[in-house]
Tab-separated table of C-alpha atoms and ligand atoms in Angstrom:
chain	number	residue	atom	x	y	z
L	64	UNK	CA	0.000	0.000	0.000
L	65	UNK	CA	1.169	3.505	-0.589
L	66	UNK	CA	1.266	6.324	1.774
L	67	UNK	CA	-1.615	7.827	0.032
L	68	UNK	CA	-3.360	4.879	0.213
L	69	UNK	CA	-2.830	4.285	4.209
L	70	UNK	CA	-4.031	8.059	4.643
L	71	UNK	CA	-7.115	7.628	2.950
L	72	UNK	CA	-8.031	4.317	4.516
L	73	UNK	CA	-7.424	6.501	8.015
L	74	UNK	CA	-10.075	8.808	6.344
L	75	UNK	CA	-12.300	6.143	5.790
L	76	UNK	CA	-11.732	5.014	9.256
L	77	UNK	CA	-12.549	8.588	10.850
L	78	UNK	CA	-15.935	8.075	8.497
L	79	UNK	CA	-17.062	5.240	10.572
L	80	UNK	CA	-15.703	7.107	13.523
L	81	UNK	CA	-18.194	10.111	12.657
L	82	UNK	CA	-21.194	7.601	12.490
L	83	UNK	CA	-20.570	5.954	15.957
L	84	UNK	CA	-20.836	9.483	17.464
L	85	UNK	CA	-24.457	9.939	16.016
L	86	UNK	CA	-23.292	11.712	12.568
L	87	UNK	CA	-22.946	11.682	9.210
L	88	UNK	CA	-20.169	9.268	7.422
L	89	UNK	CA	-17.389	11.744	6.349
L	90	UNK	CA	-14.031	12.236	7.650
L	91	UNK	CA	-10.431	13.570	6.807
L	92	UNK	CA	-6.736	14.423	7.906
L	93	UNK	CA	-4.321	16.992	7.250
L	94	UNK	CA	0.233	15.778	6.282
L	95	UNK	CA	2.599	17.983	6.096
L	96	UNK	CA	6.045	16.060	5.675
L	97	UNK	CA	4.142	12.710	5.924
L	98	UNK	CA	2.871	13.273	9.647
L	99	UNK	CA	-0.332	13.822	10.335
L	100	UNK	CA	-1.366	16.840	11.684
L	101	UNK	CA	-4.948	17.236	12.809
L	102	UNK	CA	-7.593	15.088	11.858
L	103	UNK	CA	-11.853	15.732	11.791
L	104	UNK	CA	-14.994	13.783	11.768
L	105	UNK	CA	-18.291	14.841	10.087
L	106	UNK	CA	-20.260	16.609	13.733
L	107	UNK	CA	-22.865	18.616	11.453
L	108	UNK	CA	-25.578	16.345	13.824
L	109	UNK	CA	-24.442	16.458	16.877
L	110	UNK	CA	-23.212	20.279	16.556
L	111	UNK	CA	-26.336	20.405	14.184
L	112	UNK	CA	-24.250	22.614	12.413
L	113	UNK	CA	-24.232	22.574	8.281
L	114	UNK	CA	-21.079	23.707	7.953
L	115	UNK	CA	-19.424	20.741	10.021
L	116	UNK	CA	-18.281	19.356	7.594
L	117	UNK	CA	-14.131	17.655	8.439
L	118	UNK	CA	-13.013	19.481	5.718
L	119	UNK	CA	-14.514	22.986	6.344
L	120	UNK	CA	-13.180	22.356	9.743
L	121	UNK	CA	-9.528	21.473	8.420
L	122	UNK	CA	-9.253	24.335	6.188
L	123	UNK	CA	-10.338	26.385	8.807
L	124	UNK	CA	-7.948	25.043	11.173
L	125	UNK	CA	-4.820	25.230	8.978
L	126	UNK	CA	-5.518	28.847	7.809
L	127	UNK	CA	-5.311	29.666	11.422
L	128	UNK	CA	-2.552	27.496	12.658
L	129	UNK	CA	-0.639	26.589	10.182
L	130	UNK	CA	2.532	28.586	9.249
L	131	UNK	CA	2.189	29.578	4.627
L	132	UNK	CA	4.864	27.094	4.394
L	133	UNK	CA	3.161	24.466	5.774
L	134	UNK	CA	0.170	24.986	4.162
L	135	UNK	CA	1.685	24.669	0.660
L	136	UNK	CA	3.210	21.868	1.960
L	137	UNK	CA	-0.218	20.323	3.302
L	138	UNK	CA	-2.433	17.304	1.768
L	139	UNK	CA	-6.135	16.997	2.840
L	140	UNK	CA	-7.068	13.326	2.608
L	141	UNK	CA	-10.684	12.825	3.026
L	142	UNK	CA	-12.714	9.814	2.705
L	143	UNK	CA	-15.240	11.482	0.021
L	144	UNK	CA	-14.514	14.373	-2.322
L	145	UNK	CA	-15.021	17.439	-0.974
L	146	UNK	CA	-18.225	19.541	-1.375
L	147	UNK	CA	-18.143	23.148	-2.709
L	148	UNK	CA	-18.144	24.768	0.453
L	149	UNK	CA	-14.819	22.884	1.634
L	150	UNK	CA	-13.959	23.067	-1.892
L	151	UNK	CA	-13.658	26.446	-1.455
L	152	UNK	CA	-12.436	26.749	2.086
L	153	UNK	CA	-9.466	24.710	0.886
L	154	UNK	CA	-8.737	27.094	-1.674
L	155	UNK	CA	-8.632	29.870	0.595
L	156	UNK	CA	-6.491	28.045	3.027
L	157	UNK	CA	-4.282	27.911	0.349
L	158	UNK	CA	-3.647	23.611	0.449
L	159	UNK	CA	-1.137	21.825	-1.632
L	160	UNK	CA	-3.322	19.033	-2.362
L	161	UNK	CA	-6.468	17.196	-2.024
L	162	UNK	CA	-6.667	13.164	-2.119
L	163	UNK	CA	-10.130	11.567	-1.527
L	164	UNK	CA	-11.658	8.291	-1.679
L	165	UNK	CA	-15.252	8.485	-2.598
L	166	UNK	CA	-16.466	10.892	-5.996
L	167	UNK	CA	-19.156	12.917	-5.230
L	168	UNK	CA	-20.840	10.842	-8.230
L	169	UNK	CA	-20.396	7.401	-6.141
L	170	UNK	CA	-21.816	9.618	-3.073
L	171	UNK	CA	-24.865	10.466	-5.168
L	172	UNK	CA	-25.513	6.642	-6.424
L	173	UNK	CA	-26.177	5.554	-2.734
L	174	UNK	CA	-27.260	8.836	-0.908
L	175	UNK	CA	-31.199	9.738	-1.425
L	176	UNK	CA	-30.625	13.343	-1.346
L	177	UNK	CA	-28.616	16.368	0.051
L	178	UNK	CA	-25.665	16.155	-2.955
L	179	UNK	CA	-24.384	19.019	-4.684
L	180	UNK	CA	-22.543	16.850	-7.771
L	181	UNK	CA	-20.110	19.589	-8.660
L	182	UNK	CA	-16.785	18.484	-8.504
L	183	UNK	CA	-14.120	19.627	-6.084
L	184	UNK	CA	-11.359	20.125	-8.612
L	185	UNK	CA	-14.295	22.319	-11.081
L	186	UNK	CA	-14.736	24.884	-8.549
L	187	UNK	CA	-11.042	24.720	-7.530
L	188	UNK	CA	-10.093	25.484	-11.729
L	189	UNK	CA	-13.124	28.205	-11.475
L	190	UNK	CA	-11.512	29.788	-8.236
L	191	UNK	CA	-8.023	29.770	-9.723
L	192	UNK	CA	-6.460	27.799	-7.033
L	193	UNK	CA	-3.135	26.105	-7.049
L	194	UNK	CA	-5.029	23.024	-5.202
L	195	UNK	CA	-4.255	19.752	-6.780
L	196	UNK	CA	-6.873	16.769	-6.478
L	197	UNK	CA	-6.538	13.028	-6.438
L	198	UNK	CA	-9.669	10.696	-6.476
L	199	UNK	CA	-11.454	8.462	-6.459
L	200	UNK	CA	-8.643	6.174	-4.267
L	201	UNK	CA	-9.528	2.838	-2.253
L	202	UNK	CA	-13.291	3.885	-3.457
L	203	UNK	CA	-14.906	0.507	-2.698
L	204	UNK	CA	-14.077	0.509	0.830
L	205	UNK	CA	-14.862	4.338	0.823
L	206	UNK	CA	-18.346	3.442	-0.158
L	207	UNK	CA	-18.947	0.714	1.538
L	208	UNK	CA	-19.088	3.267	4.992
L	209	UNK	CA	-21.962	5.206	3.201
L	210	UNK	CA	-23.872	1.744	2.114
L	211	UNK	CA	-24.182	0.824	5.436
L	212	UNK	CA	-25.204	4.340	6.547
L	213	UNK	CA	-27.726	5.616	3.730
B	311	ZN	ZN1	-18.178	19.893	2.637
């Protein structure tokens, strides 16, 4: 397995994570020099909070913590692809990369509703970031967490 691989099968893991504390199945980590160095679960339930997403909350985080050289240095995985609102928050974080295992596509196959299929490396391109994105990765085993959920 490659690193990339083992980081987004710890994604997947903080998916199933998120749904034994009552929430949604969605979670992600932030490397920088291939440690990790925060990781978030999917609380948009329990917080009941829409914009709980791990993602949102990573981007978030690293903008504020995170020194400009470590944030070009910085790779989100994330156990699905990354909605338009993290989309977005990673761009303005200013993240080196994006690796995910699910495609919003696959998410929209098994979940009844509550989508938004526009991919996370469209509005990246549209928002001129320097973001790069990687996916799908290990998708079976990404989607298996959201077949047993939805
Ligand atoms: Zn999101």
């Amino acid at each position: 397995m490659t690193s990339d691989e083992s980081y987004v099968r710890r994604a997947i893991d903080l998916a199933e994570s998120a749904v034994e504390s009552g929430n949604t199945p969605f979670g992600s980590l932030l490397v920088v020099d291939d440690e990790i160095v925060r990781t978030a679960e999917n609380t948009t339930l329990t917080d009941d909070d829409i914009a709980a997403h791990p993602e949102f909350k990573l981007a978030s985080w690293a903008a504020t913590e995170l020194e400009p050289a470590d944030r070009v240095a910085c790779t989100m995985y994330t156990s699905t692809e990354p909605c338009p609102m993290c989309a977005s928050a990673i761009v303005y974080a200013g993240l080196d990369r994006v690796v995910y295992s699910v495609s919003v596509d696959s998410l929209a196959d098994v979940r009844p509703d509550g989508v938004i299929e526009i991919p996370c490396a469209e509005v990246i391109d549209r928002a001129d970031g320097a973001t790069t994105v990687e996916g799908p990765m290990l998708e079976d085993e990404g989607l298996a967490v959201h077949e047993n959920y939805f």
